JSON list of C-alpha atoms and ligand atoms in Angstrom, two decimals:
[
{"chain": "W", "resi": 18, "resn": "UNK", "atom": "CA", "xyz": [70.40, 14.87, 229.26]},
{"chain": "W", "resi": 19, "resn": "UNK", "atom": "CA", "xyz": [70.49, 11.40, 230.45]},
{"chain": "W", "resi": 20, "resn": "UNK", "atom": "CA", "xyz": [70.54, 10.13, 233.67]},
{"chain": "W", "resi": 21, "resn": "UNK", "atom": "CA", "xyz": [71.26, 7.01, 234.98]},
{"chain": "W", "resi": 22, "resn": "UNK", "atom": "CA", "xyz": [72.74, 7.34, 238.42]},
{"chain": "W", "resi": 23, "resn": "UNK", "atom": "CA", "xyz": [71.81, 9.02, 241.52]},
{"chain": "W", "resi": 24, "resn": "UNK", "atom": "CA", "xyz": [74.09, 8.91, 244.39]},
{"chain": "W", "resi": 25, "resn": "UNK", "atom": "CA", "xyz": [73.07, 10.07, 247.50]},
{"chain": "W", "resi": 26, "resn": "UNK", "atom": "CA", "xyz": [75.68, 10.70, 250.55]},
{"chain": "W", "resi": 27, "resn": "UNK", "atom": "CA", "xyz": [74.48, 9.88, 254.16]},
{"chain": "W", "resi": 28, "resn": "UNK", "atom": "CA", "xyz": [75.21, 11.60, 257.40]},
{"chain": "W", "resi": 29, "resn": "UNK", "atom": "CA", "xyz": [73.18, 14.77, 257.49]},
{"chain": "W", "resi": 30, "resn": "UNK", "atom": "CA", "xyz": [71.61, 14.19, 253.96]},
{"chain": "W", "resi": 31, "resn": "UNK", "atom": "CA", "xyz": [69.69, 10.78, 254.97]},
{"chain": "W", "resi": 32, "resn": "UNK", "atom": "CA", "xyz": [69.19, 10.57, 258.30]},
{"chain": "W", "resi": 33, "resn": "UNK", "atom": "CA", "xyz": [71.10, 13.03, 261.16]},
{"chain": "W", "resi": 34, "resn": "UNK", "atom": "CA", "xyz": [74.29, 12.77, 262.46]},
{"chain": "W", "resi": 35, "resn": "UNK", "atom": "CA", "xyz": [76.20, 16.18, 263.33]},
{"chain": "W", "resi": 36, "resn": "UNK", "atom": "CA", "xyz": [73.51, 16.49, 265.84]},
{"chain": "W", "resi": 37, "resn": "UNK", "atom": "CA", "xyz": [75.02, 13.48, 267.53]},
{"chain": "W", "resi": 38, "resn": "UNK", "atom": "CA", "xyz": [78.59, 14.56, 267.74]},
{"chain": "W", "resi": 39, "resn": "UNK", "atom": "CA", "xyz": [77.18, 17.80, 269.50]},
{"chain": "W", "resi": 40, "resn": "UNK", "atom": "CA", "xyz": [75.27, 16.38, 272.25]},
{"chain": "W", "resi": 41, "resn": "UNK", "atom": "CA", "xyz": [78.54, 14.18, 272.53]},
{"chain": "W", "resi": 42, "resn": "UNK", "atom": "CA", "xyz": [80.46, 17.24, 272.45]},
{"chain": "W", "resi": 43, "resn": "UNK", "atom": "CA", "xyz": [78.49, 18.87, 275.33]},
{"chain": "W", "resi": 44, "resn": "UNK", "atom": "CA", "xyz": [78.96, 15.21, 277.54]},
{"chain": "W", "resi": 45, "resn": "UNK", "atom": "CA", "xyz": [82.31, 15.32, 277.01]},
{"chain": "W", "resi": 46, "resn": "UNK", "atom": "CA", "xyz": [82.40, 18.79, 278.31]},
{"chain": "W", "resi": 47, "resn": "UNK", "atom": "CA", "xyz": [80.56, 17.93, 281.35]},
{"chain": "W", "resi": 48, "resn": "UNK", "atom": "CA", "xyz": [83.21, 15.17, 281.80]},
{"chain": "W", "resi": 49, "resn": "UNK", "atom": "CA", "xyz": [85.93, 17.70, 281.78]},
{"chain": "W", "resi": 50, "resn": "UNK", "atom": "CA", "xyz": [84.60, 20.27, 283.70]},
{"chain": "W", "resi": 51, "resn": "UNK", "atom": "CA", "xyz": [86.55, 18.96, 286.82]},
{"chain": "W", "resi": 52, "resn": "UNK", "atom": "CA", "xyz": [90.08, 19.21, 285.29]},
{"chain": "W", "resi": 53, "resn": "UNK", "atom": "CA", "xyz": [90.19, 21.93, 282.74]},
{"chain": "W", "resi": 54, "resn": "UNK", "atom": "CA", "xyz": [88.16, 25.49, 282.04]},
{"chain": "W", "resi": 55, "resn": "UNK", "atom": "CA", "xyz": [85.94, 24.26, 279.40]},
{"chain": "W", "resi": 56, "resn": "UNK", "atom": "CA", "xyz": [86.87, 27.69, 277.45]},
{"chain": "W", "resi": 57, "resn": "UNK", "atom": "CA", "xyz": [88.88, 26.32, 274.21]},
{"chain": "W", "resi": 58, "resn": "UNK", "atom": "CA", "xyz": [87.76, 23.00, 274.37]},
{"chain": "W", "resi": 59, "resn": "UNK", "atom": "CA", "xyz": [86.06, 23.05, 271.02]},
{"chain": "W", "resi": 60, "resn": "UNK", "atom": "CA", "xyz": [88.58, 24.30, 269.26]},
{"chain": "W", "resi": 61, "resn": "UNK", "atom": "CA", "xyz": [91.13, 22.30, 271.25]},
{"chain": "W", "resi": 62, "resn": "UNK", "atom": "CA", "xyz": [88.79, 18.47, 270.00]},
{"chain": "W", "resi": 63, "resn": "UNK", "atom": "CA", "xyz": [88.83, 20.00, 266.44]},
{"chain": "W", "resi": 64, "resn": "UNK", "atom": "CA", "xyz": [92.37, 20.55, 266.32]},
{"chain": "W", "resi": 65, "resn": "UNK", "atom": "CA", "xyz": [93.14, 17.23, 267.46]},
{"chain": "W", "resi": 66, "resn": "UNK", "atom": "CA", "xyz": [90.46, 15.48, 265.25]},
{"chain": "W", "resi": 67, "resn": "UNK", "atom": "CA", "xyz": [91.88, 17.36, 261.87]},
{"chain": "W", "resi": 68, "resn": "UNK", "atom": "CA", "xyz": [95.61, 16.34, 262.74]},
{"chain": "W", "resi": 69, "resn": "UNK", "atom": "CA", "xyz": [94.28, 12.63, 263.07]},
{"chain": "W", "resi": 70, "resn": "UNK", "atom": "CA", "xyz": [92.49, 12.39, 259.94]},
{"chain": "W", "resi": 71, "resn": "UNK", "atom": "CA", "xyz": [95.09, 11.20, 258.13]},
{"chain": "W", "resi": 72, "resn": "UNK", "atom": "CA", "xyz": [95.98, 8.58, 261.03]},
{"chain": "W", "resi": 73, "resn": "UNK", "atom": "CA", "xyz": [91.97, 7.29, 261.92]},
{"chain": "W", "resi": 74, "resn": "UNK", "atom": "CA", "xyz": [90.39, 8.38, 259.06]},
{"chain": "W", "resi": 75, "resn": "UNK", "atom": "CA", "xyz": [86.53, 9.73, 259.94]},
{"chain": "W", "resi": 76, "resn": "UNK", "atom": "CA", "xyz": [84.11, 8.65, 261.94]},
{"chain": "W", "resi": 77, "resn": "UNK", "atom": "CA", "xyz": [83.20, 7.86, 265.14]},
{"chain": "W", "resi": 78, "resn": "UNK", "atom": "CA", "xyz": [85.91, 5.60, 266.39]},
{"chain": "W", "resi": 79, "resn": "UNK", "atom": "CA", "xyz": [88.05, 8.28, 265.10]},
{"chain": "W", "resi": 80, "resn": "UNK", "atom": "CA", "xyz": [86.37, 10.92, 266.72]},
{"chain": "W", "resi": 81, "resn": "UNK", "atom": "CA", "xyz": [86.62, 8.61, 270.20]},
{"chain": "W", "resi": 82, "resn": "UNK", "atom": "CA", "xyz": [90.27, 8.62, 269.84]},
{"chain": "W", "resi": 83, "resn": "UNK", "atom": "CA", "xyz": [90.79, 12.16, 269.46]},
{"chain": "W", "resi": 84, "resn": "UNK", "atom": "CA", "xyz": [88.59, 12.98, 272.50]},
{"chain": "W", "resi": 85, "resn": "UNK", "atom": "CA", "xyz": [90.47, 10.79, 274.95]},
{"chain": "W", "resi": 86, "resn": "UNK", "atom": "CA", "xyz": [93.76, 12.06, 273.25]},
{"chain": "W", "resi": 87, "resn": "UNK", "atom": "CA", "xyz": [92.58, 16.03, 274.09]},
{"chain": "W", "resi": 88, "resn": "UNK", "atom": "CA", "xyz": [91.56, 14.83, 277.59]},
{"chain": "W", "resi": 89, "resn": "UNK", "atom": "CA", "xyz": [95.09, 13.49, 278.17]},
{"chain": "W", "resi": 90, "resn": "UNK", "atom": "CA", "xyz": [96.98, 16.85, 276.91]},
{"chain": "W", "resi": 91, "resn": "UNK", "atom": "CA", "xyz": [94.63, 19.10, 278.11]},
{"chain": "W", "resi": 92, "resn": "UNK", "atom": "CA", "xyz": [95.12, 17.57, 281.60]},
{"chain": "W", "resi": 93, "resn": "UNK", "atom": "CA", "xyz": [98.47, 16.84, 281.66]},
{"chain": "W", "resi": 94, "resn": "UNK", "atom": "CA", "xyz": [97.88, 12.90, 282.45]},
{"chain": "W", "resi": 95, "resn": "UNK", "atom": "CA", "xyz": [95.98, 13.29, 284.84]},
{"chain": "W", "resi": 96, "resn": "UNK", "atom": "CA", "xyz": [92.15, 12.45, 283.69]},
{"chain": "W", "resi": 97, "resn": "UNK", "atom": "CA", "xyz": [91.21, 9.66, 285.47]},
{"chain": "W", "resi": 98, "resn": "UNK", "atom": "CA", "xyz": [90.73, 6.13, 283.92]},
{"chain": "W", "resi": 99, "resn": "UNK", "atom": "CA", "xyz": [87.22, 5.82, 284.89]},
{"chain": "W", "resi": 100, "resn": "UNK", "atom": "CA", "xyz": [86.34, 9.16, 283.06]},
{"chain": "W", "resi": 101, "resn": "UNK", "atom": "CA", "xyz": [88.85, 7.58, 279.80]},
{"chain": "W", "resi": 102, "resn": "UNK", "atom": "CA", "xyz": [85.84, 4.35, 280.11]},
{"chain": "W", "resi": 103, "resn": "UNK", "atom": "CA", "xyz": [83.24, 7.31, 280.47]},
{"chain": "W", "resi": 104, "resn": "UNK", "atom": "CA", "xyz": [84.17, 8.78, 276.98]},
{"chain": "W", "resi": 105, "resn": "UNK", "atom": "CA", "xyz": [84.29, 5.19, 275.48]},
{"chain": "W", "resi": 106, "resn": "UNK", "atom": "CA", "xyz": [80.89, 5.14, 276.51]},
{"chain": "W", "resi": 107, "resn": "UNK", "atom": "CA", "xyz": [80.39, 7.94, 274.89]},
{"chain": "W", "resi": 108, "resn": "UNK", "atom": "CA", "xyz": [81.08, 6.50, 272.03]},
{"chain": "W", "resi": 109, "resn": "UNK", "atom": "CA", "xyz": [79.27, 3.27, 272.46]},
{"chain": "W", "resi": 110, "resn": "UNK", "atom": "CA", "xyz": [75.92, 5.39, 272.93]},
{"chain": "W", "resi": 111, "resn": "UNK", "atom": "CA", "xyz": [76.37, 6.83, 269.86]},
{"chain": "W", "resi": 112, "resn": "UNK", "atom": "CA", "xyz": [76.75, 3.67, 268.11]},
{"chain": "W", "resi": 113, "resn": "UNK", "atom": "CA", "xyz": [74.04, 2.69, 268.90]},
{"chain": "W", "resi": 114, "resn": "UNK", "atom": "CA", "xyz": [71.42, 5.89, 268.60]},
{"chain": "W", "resi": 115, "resn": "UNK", "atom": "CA", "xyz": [68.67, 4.87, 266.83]},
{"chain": "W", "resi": 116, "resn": "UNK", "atom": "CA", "xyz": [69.05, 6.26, 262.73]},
{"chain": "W", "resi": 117, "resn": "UNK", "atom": "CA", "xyz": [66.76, 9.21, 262.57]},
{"chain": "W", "resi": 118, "resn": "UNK", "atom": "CA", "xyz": [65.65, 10.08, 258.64]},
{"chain": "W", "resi": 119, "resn": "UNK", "atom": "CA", "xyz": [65.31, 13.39, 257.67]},
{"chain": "W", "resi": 120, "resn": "UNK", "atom": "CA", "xyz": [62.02, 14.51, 256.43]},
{"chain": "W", "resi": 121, "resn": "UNK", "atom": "CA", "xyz": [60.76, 13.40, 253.20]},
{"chain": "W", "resi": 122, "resn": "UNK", "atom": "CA", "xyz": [64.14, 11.32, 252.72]},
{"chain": "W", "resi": 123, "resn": "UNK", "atom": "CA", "xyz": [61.68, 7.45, 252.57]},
{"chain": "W", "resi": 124, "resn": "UNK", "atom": "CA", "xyz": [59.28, 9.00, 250.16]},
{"chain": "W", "resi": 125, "resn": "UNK", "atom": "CA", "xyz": [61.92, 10.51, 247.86]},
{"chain": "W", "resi": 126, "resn": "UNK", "atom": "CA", "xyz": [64.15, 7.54, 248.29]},
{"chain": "W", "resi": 127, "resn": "UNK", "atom": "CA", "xyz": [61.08, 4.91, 247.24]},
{"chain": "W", "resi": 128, "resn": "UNK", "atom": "CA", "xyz": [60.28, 6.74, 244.33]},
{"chain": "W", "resi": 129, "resn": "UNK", "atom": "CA", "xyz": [63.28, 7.46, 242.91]},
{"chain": "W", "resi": 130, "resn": "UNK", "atom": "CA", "xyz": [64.55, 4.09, 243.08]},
{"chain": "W", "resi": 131, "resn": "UNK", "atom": "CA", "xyz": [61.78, 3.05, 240.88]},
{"chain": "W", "resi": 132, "resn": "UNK", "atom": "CA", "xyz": [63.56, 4.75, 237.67]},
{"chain": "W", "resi": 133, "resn": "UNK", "atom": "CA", "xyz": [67.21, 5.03, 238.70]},
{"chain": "W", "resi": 134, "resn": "UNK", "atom": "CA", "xyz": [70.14, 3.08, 239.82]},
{"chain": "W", "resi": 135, "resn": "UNK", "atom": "CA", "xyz": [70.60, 4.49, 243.84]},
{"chain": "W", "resi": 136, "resn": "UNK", "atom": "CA", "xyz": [73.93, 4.39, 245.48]},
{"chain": "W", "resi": 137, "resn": "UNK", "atom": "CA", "xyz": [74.93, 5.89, 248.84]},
{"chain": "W", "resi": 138, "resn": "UNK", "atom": "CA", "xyz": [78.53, 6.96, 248.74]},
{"chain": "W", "resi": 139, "resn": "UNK", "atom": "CA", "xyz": [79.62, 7.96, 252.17]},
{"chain": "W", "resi": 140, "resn": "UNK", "atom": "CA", "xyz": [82.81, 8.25, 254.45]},
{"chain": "W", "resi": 141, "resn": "UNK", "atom": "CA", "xyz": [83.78, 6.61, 257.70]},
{"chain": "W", "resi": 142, "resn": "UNK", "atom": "CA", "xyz": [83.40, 3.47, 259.76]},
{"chain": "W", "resi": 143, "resn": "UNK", "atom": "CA", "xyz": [82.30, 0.52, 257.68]},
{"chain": "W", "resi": 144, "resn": "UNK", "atom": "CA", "xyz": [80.74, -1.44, 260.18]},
{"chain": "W", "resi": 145, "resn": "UNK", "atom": "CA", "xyz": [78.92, 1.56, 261.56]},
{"chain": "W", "resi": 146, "resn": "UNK", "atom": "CA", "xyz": [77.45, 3.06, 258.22]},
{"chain": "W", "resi": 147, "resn": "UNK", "atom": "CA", "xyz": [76.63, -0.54, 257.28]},
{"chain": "W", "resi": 148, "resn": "UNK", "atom": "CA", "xyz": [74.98, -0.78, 260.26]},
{"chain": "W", "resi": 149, "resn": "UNK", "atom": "CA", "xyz": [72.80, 2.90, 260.11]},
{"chain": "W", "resi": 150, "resn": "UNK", "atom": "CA", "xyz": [71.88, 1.57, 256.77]},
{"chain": "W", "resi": 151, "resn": "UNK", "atom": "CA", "xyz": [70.57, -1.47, 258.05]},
{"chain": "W", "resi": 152, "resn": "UNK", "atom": "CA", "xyz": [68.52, 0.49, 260.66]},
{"chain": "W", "resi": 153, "resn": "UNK", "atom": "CA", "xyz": [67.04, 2.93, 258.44]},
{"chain": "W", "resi": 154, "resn": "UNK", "atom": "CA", "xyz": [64.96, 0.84, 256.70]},
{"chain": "W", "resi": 155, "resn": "UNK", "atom": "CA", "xyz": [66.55, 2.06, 253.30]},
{"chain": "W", "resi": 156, "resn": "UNK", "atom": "CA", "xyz": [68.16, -0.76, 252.32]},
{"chain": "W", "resi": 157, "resn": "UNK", "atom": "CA", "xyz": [66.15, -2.42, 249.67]},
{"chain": "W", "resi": 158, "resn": "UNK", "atom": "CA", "xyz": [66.16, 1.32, 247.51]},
{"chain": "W", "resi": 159, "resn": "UNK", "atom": "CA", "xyz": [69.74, 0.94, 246.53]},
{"chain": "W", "resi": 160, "resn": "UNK", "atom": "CA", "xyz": [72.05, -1.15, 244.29]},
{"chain": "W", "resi": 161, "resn": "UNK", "atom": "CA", "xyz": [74.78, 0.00, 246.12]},
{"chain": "W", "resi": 162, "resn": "UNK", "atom": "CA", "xyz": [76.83, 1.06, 248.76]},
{"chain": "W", "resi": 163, "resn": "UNK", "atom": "CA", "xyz": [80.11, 3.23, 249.12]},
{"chain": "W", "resi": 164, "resn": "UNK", "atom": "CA", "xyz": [82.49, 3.39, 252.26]},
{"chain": "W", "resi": 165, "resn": "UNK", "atom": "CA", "xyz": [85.02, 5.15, 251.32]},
{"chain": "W", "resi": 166, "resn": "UNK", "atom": "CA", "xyz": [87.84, 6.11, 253.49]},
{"chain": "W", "resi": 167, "resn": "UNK", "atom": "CA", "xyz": [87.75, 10.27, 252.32]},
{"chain": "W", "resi": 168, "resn": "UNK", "atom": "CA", "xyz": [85.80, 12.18, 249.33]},
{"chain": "W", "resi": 169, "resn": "UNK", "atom": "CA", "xyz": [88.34, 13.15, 247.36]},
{"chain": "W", "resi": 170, "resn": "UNK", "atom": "CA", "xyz": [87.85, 14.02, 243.61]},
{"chain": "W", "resi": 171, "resn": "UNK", "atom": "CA", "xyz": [90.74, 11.23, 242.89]},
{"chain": "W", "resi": 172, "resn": "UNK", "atom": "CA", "xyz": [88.52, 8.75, 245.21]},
{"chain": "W", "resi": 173, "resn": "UNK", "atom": "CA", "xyz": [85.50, 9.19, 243.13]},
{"chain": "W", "resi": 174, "resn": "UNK", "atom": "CA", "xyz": [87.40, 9.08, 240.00]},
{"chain": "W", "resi": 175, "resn": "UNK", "atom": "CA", "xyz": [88.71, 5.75, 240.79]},
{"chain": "W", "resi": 176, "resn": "UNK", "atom": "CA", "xyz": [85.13, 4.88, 242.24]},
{"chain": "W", "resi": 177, "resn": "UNK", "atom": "CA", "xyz": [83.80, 6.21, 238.83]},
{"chain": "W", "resi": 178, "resn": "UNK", "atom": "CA", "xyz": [86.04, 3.50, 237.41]},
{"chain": "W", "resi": 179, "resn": "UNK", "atom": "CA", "xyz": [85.24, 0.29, 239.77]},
{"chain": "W", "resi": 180, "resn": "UNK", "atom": "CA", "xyz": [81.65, 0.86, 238.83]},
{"chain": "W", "resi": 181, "resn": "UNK", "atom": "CA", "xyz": [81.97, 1.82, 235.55]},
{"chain": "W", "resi": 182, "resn": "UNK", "atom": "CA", "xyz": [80.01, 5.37, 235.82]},
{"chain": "W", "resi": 183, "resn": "UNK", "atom": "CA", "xyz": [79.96, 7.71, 233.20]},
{"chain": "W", "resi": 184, "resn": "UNK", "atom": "CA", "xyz": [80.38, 11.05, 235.00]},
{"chain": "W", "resi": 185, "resn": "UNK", "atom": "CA", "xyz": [77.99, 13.16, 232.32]},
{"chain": "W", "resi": 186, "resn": "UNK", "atom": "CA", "xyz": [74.79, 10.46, 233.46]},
{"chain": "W", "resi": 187, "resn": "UNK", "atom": "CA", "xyz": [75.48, 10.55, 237.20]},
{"chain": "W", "resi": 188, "resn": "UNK", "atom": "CA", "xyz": [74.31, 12.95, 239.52]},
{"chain": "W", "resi": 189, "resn": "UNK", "atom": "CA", "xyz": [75.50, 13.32, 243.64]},
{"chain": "W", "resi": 190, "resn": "UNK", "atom": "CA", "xyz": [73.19, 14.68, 246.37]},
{"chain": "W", "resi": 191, "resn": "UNK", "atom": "CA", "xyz": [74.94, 15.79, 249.98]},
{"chain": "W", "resi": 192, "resn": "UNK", "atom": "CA", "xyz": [75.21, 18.29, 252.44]},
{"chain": "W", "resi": 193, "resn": "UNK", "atom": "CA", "xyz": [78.73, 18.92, 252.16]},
{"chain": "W", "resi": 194, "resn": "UNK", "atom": "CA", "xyz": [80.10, 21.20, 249.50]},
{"chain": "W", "resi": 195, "resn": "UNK", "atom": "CA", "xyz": [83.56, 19.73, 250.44]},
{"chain": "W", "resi": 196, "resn": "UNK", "atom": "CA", "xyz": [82.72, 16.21, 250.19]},
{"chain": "W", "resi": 197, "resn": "UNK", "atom": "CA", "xyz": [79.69, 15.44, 247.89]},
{"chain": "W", "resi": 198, "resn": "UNK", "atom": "CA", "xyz": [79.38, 18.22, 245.68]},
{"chain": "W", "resi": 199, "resn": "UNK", "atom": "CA", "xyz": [82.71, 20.09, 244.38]},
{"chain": "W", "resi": 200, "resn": "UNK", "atom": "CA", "xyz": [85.26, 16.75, 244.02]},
{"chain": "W", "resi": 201, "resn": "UNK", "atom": "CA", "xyz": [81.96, 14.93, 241.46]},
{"chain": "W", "resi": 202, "resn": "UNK", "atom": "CA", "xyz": [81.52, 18.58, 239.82]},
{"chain": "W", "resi": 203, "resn": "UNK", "atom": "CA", "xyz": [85.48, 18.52, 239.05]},
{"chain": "W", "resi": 204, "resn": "UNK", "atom": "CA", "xyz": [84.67, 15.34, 237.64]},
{"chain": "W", "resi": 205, "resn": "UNK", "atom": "CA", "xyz": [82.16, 15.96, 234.88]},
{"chain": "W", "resi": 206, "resn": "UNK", "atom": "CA", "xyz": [79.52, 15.04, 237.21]},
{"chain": "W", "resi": 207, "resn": "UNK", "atom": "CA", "xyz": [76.20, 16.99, 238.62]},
{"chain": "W", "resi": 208, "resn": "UNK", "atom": "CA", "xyz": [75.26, 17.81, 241.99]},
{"chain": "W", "resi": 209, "resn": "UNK", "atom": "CA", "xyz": [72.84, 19.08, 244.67]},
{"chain": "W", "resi": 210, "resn": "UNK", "atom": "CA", "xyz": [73.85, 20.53, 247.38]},
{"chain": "W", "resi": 211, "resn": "UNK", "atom": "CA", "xyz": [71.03, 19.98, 250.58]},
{"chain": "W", "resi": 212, "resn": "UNK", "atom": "CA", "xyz": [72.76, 22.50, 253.30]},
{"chain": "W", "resi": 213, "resn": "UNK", "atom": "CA", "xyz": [72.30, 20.75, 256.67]},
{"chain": "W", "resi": 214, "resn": "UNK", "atom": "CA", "xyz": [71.10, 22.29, 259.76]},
{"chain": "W", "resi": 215, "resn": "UNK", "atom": "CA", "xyz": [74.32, 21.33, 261.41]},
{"chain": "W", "resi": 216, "resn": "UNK", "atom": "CA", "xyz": [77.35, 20.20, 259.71]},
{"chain": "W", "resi": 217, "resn": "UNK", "atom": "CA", "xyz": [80.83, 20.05, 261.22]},
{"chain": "W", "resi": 218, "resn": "UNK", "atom": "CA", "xyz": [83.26, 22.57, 260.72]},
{"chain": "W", "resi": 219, "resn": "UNK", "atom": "CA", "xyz": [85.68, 20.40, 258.75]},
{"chain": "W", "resi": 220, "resn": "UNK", "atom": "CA", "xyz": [83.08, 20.32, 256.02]},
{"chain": "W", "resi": 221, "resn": "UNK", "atom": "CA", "xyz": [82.32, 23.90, 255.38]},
{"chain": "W", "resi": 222, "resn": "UNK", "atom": "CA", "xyz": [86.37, 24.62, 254.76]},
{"chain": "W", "resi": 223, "resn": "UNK", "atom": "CA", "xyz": [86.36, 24.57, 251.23]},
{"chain": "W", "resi": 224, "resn": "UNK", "atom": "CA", "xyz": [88.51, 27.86, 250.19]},
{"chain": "W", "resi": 225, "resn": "UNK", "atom": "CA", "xyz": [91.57, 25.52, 249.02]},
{"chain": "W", "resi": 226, "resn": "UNK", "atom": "CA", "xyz": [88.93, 23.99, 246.45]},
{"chain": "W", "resi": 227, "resn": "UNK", "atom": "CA", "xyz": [88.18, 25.47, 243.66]},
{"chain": "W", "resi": 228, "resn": "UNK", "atom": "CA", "xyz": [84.52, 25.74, 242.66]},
{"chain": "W", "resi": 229, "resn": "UNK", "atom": "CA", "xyz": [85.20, 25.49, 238.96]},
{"chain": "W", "resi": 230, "resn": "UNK", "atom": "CA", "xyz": [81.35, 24.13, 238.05]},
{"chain": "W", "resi": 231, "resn": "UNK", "atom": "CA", "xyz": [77.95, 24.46, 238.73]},
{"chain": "W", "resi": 232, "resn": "UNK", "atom": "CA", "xyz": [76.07, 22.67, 240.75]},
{"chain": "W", "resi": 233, "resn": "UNK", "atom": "CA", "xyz": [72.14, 22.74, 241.80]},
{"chain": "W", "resi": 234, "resn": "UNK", "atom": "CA", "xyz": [70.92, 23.48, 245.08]},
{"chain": "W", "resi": 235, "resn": "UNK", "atom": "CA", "xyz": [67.66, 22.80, 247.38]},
{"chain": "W", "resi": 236, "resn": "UNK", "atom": "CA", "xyz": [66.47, 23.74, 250.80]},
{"chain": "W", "resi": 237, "resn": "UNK", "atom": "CA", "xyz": [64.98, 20.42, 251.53]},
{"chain": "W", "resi": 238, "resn": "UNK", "atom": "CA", "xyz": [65.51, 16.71, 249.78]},
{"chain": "W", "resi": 239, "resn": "UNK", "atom": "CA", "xyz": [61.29, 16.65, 248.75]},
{"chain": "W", "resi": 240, "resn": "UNK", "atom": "CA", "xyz": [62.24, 19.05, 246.22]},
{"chain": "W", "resi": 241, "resn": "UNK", "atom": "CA", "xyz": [64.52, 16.81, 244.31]},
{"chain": "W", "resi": 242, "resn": "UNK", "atom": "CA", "xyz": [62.40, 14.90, 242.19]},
{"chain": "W", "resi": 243, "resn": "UNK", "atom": "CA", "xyz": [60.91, 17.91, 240.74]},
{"chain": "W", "resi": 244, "resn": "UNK", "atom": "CA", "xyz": [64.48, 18.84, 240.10]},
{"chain": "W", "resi": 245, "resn": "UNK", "atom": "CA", "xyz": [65.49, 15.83, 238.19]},
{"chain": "W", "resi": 246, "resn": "UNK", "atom": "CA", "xyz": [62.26, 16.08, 235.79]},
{"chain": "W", "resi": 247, "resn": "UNK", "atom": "CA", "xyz": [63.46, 19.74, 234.66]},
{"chain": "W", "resi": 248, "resn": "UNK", "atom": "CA", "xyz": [67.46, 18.48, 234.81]},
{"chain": "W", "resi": 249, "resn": "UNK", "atom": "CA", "xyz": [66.60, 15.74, 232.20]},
{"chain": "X", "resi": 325, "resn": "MG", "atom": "MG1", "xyz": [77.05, 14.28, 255.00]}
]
């Protein structure tokens, strides 16, 4: 089978990210200790972050918005404005964590790139994924670079389009069965699915897709060269 096209998504398949919305998560917590019983907070920031998808789209501005938006409700008003600056703070910090790979990701990455076309197709703030990419030291690997504003199998298939990808010689790596793996399978398209240590909630609900295709998958990225070799 040929193969011309690897794809890889980023958060939480190239460097770590879910681990920065927790430690966020458990600030924000702290914050709100004062007002509220820190009980149903979780759910309480998930349910407001899901209902604004389709209003802020993902990421981390996003994700800033919907934390000062469960602060307000959950204390009728009355959080303070200093703690509202607090959690934009927040949100500055994680802007600018440094981009932590996950192991094996350079080597795999570097040697890859030296018989494939690379893209990285991934969701959320363009000015903050361009600027991870810039920091990981990646850069030079790929051809190309993806923000889109969701994974949806009709995104890709107009992606698939723009760049002029045949589906049967492409092949998508990413921690998210949701997102990376069962929209390109849909598609005529293979996949490897790296589970993540962490990976948010939103990601894992995939029982209104239907999982009508196979799809590889590996405990750790080092693995996937040998992969390819026996795909091809
Ligand atoms: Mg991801």
């Amino acid at each position: 089978m040929t193969l011309t096209r690897i794809a890889f998504d980023a958060d939480d398949t190239l460097w770590e990210n879910e681990a920065l919305y927790r430690n966020t998560e458990q600030r924000y917590k702290n914050l709100l200790e004062k007002y509220v019983s820190i009980g149903d907070l979780d759910s309480e920031l998930f349910k407001t972050e899901i209902s604004n998808l389709e209003y802020f789209g993902y990421g981390i501005k996003s994700f800033t918005l919907s934390m000062i938006e469960t602060a307000g409700r959950l204390t009728d008003g009355c959080i303070s404005a200093n703690d509202l600056l607090e959690i934009i703070q927040f949100s500055k910090d994680m802007l600018d964590a440094p981009v932590e790979l996950l192991p094996g990701v350079k080597e795999v990455v570097a040697q890859l790139s030296q018989d494939y076309e690379l893209m990285i197709i991934t969701k959320g703030d363009l000015l903050d994924q361009k600027r991870k990419l810039a920091r990981s030291g990646l850069e030079t690997y790929f051809n190309s670079v993806e923000v889109l504003i969701d994974k949806t199998k009709e995104i890709y298939a107009a992606m698939f389009e723009t760049h002029d990808i045949d589906p049967t010689q492409f092949l998508m790596v990413g921690n998210s069965l949701r997102s990376d793996i069962l929209p390109v399978v849909a598609l005529g398209a293979r996949a490897v699915y790296i589970p993540s240590v962490l990976t948010w909630a939103h990601e894992h609900d995939v029982a209104h897709l239907t999982d009508n295709g196979d799809y590889y998958e590996l405990e750790s990225i080092s693995h996937l060269p040998e992969l390819i070799q026996r795909i091809r």
